[in-house]
JSON list of C-alpha atoms in Angstrom, two decimals:
[
{"chain": "A", "resi": 1, "resn": "UNK", "atom": "CA", "xyz": [140.11, 39.04, 70.83]},
{"chain": "A", "resi": 2, "resn": "UNK", "atom": "CA", "xyz": [142.65, 40.12, 73.43]},
{"chain": "A", "resi": 3, "resn": "UNK", "atom": "CA", "xyz": [146.22, 41.29, 73.03]},
{"chain": "A", "resi": 4, "resn": "UNK", "atom": "CA", "xyz": [149.10, 42.37, 75.25]},
{"chain": "A", "resi": 5, "resn": "UNK", "atom": "CA", "xyz": [152.14, 44.29, 74.13]},
{"chain": "A", "resi": 6, "resn": "UNK", "atom": "CA", "xyz": [154.19, 47.46, 74.10]},
{"chain": "A", "resi": 7, "resn": "UNK", "atom": "CA", "xyz": [152.87, 50.49, 72.28]},
{"chain": "A", "resi": 8, "resn": "UNK", "atom": "CA", "xyz": [154.15, 53.97, 71.48]},
{"chain": "A", "resi": 9, "resn": "UNK", "atom": "CA", "xyz": [151.74, 56.88, 71.95]},
{"chain": "A", "resi": 10, "resn": "UNK", "atom": "CA", "xyz": [151.37, 58.60, 68.56]},
{"chain": "A", "resi": 11, "resn": "UNK", "atom": "CA", "xyz": [148.64, 61.08, 69.50]},
{"chain": "A", "resi": 12, "resn": "UNK", "atom": "CA", "xyz": [147.97, 61.78, 73.16]},
{"chain": "A", "resi": 13, "resn": "UNK", "atom": "CA", "xyz": [144.46, 61.52, 74.58]},
{"chain": "A", "resi": 14, "resn": "UNK", "atom": "CA", "xyz": [142.04, 63.78, 72.70]},
{"chain": "A", "resi": 15, "resn": "UNK", "atom": "CA", "xyz": [138.86, 65.51, 73.88]},
{"chain": "A", "resi": 16, "resn": "UNK", "atom": "CA", "xyz": [136.87, 62.32, 73.24]},
{"chain": "A", "resi": 17, "resn": "UNK", "atom": "CA", "xyz": [139.18, 60.14, 75.34]},
{"chain": "A", "resi": 18, "resn": "UNK", "atom": "CA", "xyz": [140.75, 58.34, 72.37]},
{"chain": "A", "resi": 19, "resn": "UNK", "atom": "CA", "xyz": [144.47, 57.63, 72.07]},
{"chain": "A", "resi": 20, "resn": "UNK", "atom": "CA", "xyz": [146.34, 56.63, 68.90]},
{"chain": "A", "resi": 21, "resn": "UNK", "atom": "CA", "xyz": [149.04, 54.01, 69.47]},
{"chain": "A", "resi": 22, "resn": "UNK", "atom": "CA", "xyz": [151.66, 52.28, 67.34]},
{"chain": "A", "resi": 23, "resn": "UNK", "atom": "CA", "xyz": [152.85, 48.76, 68.09]},
{"chain": "A", "resi": 24, "resn": "UNK", "atom": "CA", "xyz": [156.36, 48.95, 69.56]},
{"chain": "A", "resi": 25, "resn": "UNK", "atom": "CA", "xyz": [158.71, 48.46, 67.80]},
{"chain": "A", "resi": 26, "resn": "UNK", "atom": "CA", "xyz": [156.55, 47.51, 64.78]},
{"chain": "A", "resi": 27, "resn": "UNK", "atom": "CA", "xyz": [154.31, 50.02, 63.05]},
{"chain": "A", "resi": 28, "resn": "UNK", "atom": "CA", "xyz": [150.73, 48.73, 63.29]},
{"chain": "A", "resi": 29, "resn": "UNK", "atom": "CA", "xyz": [148.39, 51.50, 64.44]},
{"chain": "A", "resi": 30, "resn": "UNK", "atom": "CA", "xyz": [145.45, 51.07, 66.79]},
{"chain": "A", "resi": 31, "resn": "UNK", "atom": "CA", "xyz": [143.06, 53.26, 68.76]},
{"chain": "A", "resi": 32, "resn": "UNK", "atom": "CA", "xyz": [142.13, 52.98, 72.43]},
{"chain": "A", "resi": 33, "resn": "UNK", "atom": "CA", "xyz": [138.59, 54.33, 72.78]},
{"chain": "A", "resi": 34, "resn": "UNK", "atom": "CA", "xyz": [137.42, 52.66, 76.01]},
{"chain": "A", "resi": 35, "resn": "UNK", "atom": "CA", "xyz": [138.87, 51.92, 79.45]},
{"chain": "A", "resi": 36, "resn": "UNK", "atom": "CA", "xyz": [138.00, 49.22, 81.99]},
{"chain": "A", "resi": 37, "resn": "UNK", "atom": "CA", "xyz": [138.88, 51.43, 84.93]},
{"chain": "A", "resi": 38, "resn": "UNK", "atom": "CA", "xyz": [139.22, 55.17, 85.63]},
{"chain": "A", "resi": 39, "resn": "UNK", "atom": "CA", "xyz": [142.79, 54.56, 86.86]},
{"chain": "A", "resi": 40, "resn": "UNK", "atom": "CA", "xyz": [143.77, 53.05, 83.50]},
{"chain": "A", "resi": 41, "resn": "UNK", "atom": "CA", "xyz": [142.20, 56.02, 81.70]},
{"chain": "A", "resi": 42, "resn": "UNK", "atom": "CA", "xyz": [144.07, 58.46, 83.97]},
{"chain": "A", "resi": 43, "resn": "UNK", "atom": "CA", "xyz": [147.37, 56.63, 83.39]},
{"chain": "A", "resi": 44, "resn": "UNK", "atom": "CA", "xyz": [147.00, 56.74, 79.60]},
{"chain": "A", "resi": 45, "resn": "UNK", "atom": "CA", "xyz": [145.65, 60.30, 79.57]},
{"chain": "A", "resi": 46, "resn": "UNK", "atom": "CA", "xyz": [148.80, 61.50, 81.33]},
{"chain": "A", "resi": 47, "resn": "UNK", "atom": "CA", "xyz": [151.14, 60.16, 78.63]},
{"chain": "A", "resi": 48, "resn": "UNK", "atom": "CA", "xyz": [152.66, 62.38, 75.96]},
{"chain": "A", "resi": 49, "resn": "UNK", "atom": "CA", "xyz": [153.30, 61.46, 72.33]},
{"chain": "A", "resi": 50, "resn": "UNK", "atom": "CA", "xyz": [156.42, 59.29, 72.15]},
{"chain": "A", "resi": 51, "resn": "UNK", "atom": "CA", "xyz": [155.81, 57.56, 75.50]},
{"chain": "A", "resi": 52, "resn": "UNK", "atom": "CA", "xyz": [155.94, 53.76, 75.52]},
{"chain": "A", "resi": 53, "resn": "UNK", "atom": "CA", "xyz": [153.41, 51.76, 77.54]},
{"chain": "A", "resi": 54, "resn": "UNK", "atom": "CA", "xyz": [152.63, 48.08, 77.98]},
{"chain": "A", "resi": 55, "resn": "UNK", "atom": "CA", "xyz": [148.91, 47.40, 77.66]},
{"chain": "A", "resi": 56, "resn": "UNK", "atom": "CA", "xyz": [146.42, 44.61, 78.01]},
{"chain": "A", "resi": 57, "resn": "UNK", "atom": "CA", "xyz": [143.74, 45.27, 75.39]},
{"chain": "A", "resi": 58, "resn": "UNK", "atom": "CA", "xyz": [140.52, 43.72, 74.17]},
{"chain": "A", "resi": 59, "resn": "UNK", "atom": "CA", "xyz": [138.50, 44.56, 71.10]},
{"chain": "A", "resi": 60, "resn": "UNK", "atom": "CA", "xyz": [135.95, 47.36, 71.68]},
{"chain": "A", "resi": 61, "resn": "UNK", "atom": "CA", "xyz": [132.76, 45.96, 70.21]},
{"chain": "A", "resi": 62, "resn": "UNK", "atom": "CA", "xyz": [132.82, 45.26, 66.50]},
{"chain": "A", "resi": 63, "resn": "UNK", "atom": "CA", "xyz": [134.56, 48.44, 65.48]},
{"chain": "A", "resi": 64, "resn": "UNK", "atom": "CA", "xyz": [137.50, 47.91, 63.13]},
{"chain": "A", "resi": 65, "resn": "UNK", "atom": "CA", "xyz": [140.62, 48.89, 65.01]},
{"chain": "A", "resi": 66, "resn": "UNK", "atom": "CA", "xyz": [139.17, 50.19, 68.28]},
{"chain": "A", "resi": 67, "resn": "UNK", "atom": "CA", "xyz": [140.31, 48.74, 71.59]},
{"chain": "A", "resi": 68, "resn": "UNK", "atom": "CA", "xyz": [139.49, 48.84, 75.29]},
{"chain": "A", "resi": 69, "resn": "UNK", "atom": "CA", "xyz": [142.45, 49.19, 77.67]},
{"chain": "A", "resi": 70, "resn": "UNK", "atom": "CA", "xyz": [142.22, 46.76, 80.57]},
{"chain": "A", "resi": 71, "resn": "UNK", "atom": "CA", "xyz": [145.55, 47.68, 82.21]},
{"chain": "A", "resi": 72, "resn": "UNK", "atom": "CA", "xyz": [148.52, 49.94, 81.55]},
{"chain": "A", "resi": 73, "resn": "UNK", "atom": "CA", "xyz": [152.13, 49.86, 82.70]},
{"chain": "A", "resi": 74, "resn": "UNK", "atom": "CA", "xyz": [154.67, 52.56, 81.70]},
{"chain": "A", "resi": 75, "resn": "UNK", "atom": "CA", "xyz": [157.82, 51.27, 80.03]},
{"chain": "A", "resi": 76, "resn": "UNK", "atom": "CA", "xyz": [161.25, 52.84, 80.38]},
{"chain": "A", "resi": 77, "resn": "UNK", "atom": "CA", "xyz": [163.08, 52.93, 77.05]},
{"chain": "A", "resi": 78, "resn": "UNK", "atom": "CA", "xyz": [166.81, 53.40, 76.74]}
]
């Protein structure tokens, strides 16, 4: 299962490399726990809570709401 969309960072990257996101502007919560590329991980790790980012995601294994980030693009919000 793949998905693309805009997400708001709820909790910035923790010590385990996980990031909590909320669908923008909806409120579904998901967790990025894996990264396809070190550059994607660096991009997401640099974001603070409240930042909005557009992501291409795919399910991380069979875990409930865990995702792997395939690409990340910052979004400017007005």
